[in-house]
Structure formats: structure tokens, C-alpha cells
PDB file of C-alpha atoms in Angstrom:
ATOM      1  CA  MET A   1     100.103  86.548  91.445  1.00 35.00           C
ATOM      2  CA  ALA A   2      98.922  89.360  89.098  1.00 40.00           C
ATOM      3  CA  GLU A   3     100.264  87.855  85.997  1.00 43.00           C
ATOM      4  CA  THR A   4      98.200  84.966  86.530  1.00 47.00           C
ATOM      5  CA  LYS A   5      95.006  86.344  87.472  1.00 70.00           C
ATOM      6  CA  SER A   6      92.356  87.797  85.247  1.00 90.00           C
ATOM      7  CA  LEU A   7      92.111  91.484  85.038  1.00 95.00           C
ATOM      8  CA  ILE A   8      88.981  91.254  86.517  1.00 96.00           C
ATOM      9  CA  TYR A   9      89.781  89.331  89.439  1.00 95.00           C
ATOM     10  CA  GLN A  10      92.750  91.824  89.846  1.00 95.00           C
ATOM     11  CA  ILE A  11      90.426  95.144  89.718  1.00 96.00           C
ATOM     12  CA  LEU A  12      88.030  93.288  92.137  1.00 97.00           C
ATOM     13  CA  LYS A  13      90.394  92.635  94.644  1.00 96.00           C
ATOM     14  CA  VAL A  14      91.422  96.330  94.710  1.00 95.00           C
ATOM     15  CA  ILE A  15      87.887  97.042  95.239  1.00 96.00           C
ATOM     16  CA  GLU A  16      87.592  94.684  98.158  1.00 97.00           C
ATOM     17  CA  SER A  17      90.561  96.011  99.880  1.00 96.00           C
ATOM     18  CA  GLY A  18      88.366  99.597  99.724  1.00 95.00           C
ATOM     19  CA  LYS A  19      90.895 101.447  97.279  1.00 94.00           C
ATOM     20  CA  GLU A  20      89.614 102.594  93.843  1.00 94.00           C
ATOM     21  CA  PRO A  21      91.047 100.892  91.084  1.00 94.00           C
ATOM     22  CA  LYS A  22      92.975 103.126  88.732  1.00 93.00           C
ATOM     23  CA  LEU A  23      94.648 101.767  85.263  1.00 93.00           C
ATOM     24  CA  ALA A  24      98.146 103.144  86.442  1.00 92.00           C
ATOM     25  CA  ASP A  25      98.308 100.425  89.065  1.00 91.00           C
ATOM     26  CA  LEU A  26      97.524  97.492  86.779  1.00 91.00           C
ATOM     27  CA  GLU A  27     100.769  96.677  85.026  1.00 87.00           C
ATOM     28  CA  GLY A  28     100.632  96.043  81.491  1.00 89.00           C
ATOM     29  CA  VAL A  29      96.857  96.834  81.274  1.00 93.00           C
ATOM     30  CA  THR A  30      95.631  99.258  78.063  1.00 93.00           C
ATOM     31  CA  LEU A  31      92.703 101.653  78.777  1.00 92.00           C
ATOM     32  CA  GLU A  32      90.711  99.813  76.118  1.00 92.00           C
ATOM     33  CA  GLY A  33      91.021  96.715  78.524  1.00 94.00           C
ATOM     34  CA  PHE A  34      90.470  98.328  81.662  1.00 94.00           C
ATOM     35  CA  HIS A  35      87.405  99.645  80.374  1.00 93.00           C
ATOM     36  CA  SER A  36      86.437  96.568  78.828  1.00 94.00           C
ATOM     37  CA  ALA A  37      87.078  94.558  82.358  1.00 95.00           C
ATOM     38  CA  LEU A  38      84.885  97.464  84.138  1.00 95.00           C
ATOM     39  CA  GLU A  39      82.063  96.994  81.396  1.00 94.00           C
ATOM     40  CA  GLN A  40      82.013  93.218  82.274  1.00 95.00           C
ATOM     41  CA  ILE A  41      82.007  93.722  85.974  1.00 96.00           C
ATOM     42  CA  MET A  42      79.165  96.128  85.499  1.00 95.00           C
ATOM     43  CA  GLU A  43      77.362  93.570  83.035  1.00 95.00           C
ATOM     44  CA  ASN A  44      77.940  90.510  85.546  1.00 96.00           C
ATOM     45  CA  LYS A  45      76.936  92.571  88.529  1.00 96.00           C
ATOM     46  CA  LEU A  46      80.224  92.153  90.623  1.00 97.00           C
ATOM     47  CA  ALA A  47      80.385  95.324  91.961  1.00 97.00           C
ATOM     48  CA  THR A  48      78.633  98.599  92.521  1.00 96.00           C
ATOM     49  CA  HIS A  49      78.942 102.250  91.762  1.00 95.00           C
ATOM     50  CA  ILE A  50      80.710 102.112  88.431  1.00 94.00           C
ATOM     51  CA  SER A  51      80.005 104.504  85.365  1.00 93.00           C
ATOM     52  CA  PHE A  52      81.289 105.867  82.594  1.00 90.00           C
ATOM     53  CA  THR A  53      80.894 109.419  81.289  1.00 90.00           C
ATOM     54  CA  GLN A  54      81.853 110.377  76.988  1.00 84.00           C
ATOM     55  CA  SER A  55      82.779 113.851  76.295  1.00 81.00           C
ATOM     56  CA  GLY A  56      83.766 115.031  72.960  1.00 72.00           C
ATOM     57  CA  LYS A  57      83.041 114.771  69.496  1.00 67.00           C
ATOM     58  CA  SER A  58      83.429 111.273  67.416  1.00 61.00           C
ATOM     59  CA  LYS A  59      83.091 113.135  64.159  1.00 64.00           C
ATOM     60  CA  GLY A  60      86.419 112.669  61.533  1.00 62.00           C
ATOM     61  CA  LYS A  61      89.504 111.617  63.745  1.00 62.00           C
ATOM     62  CA  VAL A  62      88.523 113.228  66.898  1.00 63.00           C
ATOM     63  CA  LYS A  63      87.223 110.411  69.360  1.00 67.00           C
ATOM     64  CA  LYS A  64      85.205 110.821  72.310  1.00 73.00           C
ATOM     65  CA  GLN A  65      86.873 110.574  75.431  1.00 82.00           C
ATOM     66  CA  VAL A  66      85.522 107.838  77.870  1.00 85.00           C
ATOM     67  CA  THR A  67      86.144 108.301  81.695  1.00 88.00           C
ATOM     68  CA  ALA A  68      85.116 105.279  84.165  1.00 91.00           C
ATOM     69  CA  HIS A  69      84.101 106.483  87.726  1.00 91.00           C
ATOM     70  CA  LEU A  70      84.638 103.881  90.414  1.00 92.00           C
ATOM     71  CA  GLU A  71      84.632 106.109  93.828  1.00 92.00           C
ATOM     72  CA  GLY A  72      82.618 104.188  96.277  1.00 93.00           C
ATOM     73  CA  SER A  73      82.486 101.061  94.700  1.00 95.00           C
ATOM     74  CA  THR A  74      82.029  98.128  96.424  1.00 96.00           C
ATOM     75  CA  LEU A  75      81.932  94.605  95.859  1.00 97.00           C
ATOM     76  CA  THR A  76      78.350  92.620  95.464  1.00 97.00           C
ATOM     77  CA  ALA A  77      77.720  88.817  96.740  1.00 97.00           C
ATOM     78  CA  GLN A  78      78.468  87.557  93.179  1.00 97.00           C
ATOM     79  CA  GLY A  79      81.905  89.830  93.332  1.00 97.00           C
ATOM     80  CA  SER A  80      82.808  88.346  96.410  1.00 97.00           C
ATOM     81  CA  ASN A  81      81.628  84.988  94.857  1.00 97.00           C
ATOM     82  CA  TYR A  82      83.869  85.663  91.754  1.00 96.00           C
ATOM     83  CA  ILE A  83      86.910  86.308  93.850  1.00 96.00           C
ATOM     84  CA  HIS A  84      86.561  83.173  95.755  1.00 95.00           C
ATOM     85  CA  MET A  85      85.997  80.687  93.009  1.00 94.00           C
ATOM     86  CA  GLN A  86      89.421  82.478  91.591  1.00 92.00           C
ATOM     87  CA  GLU A  87      91.389  81.754  94.542  1.00 92.00           C
ATOM     88  CA  SER A  88      89.905  78.155  94.916  1.00 90.00           C
ATOM     89  CA  ARG A  89      91.215  77.455  91.736  1.00 82.00           C
ATOM     90  CA  GLU A  90      94.948  77.889  92.874  1.00 63.00           C
ATOM     91  CA  TYR A  91      94.631  74.623  94.667  1.00 54.00           C
TER      92      TYR A  91
END
């Protein structure tokens, strides 16, 4: 099932189960892809308590490190609807 569902769906299902989504648990997903999906979840208000912090300098070849914080995240009504819509597409 994970191969056929979007990354956003997979992350929301983890949040729905009361767990914290972790990159290591999502097979074949890059850090950039994970962060991009989390940003889309935030922008579309599909879940709460998602934030990012940046550290380091972005001069030269040294990139800023971005860390996602998901502790205590919960689904919103829109997030529940998103899951329902994705699951209804199976039939």
C-alpha cells in the first residue's frame, strides 16, 4: 500500500495513529522530499504542531541545516478528509 499512496498520505496516517513521522520509517524518501511534504501539510492545514528550525550558515559550500519538529502533531479536519479521500480512491 505504501508504494501506491502519496508521501503526504503516508505521513498523515502516521500522525493519525498517534506516532511521530520519521524519515527513517519512510522507505525511499529523501530528506528534501520529506521536508517538502511536511511544508505542503502545513500550508494546507492538514495537521498541527509541525515546525522547522534552521541552524548553521548558508555562505559558501556550507548549507543551513533544517530540522523538522513533529512532536505532538495531530490531524485537523482537513487532514482527516484528505485521508478519507485518498482511501476512497481505492474502490
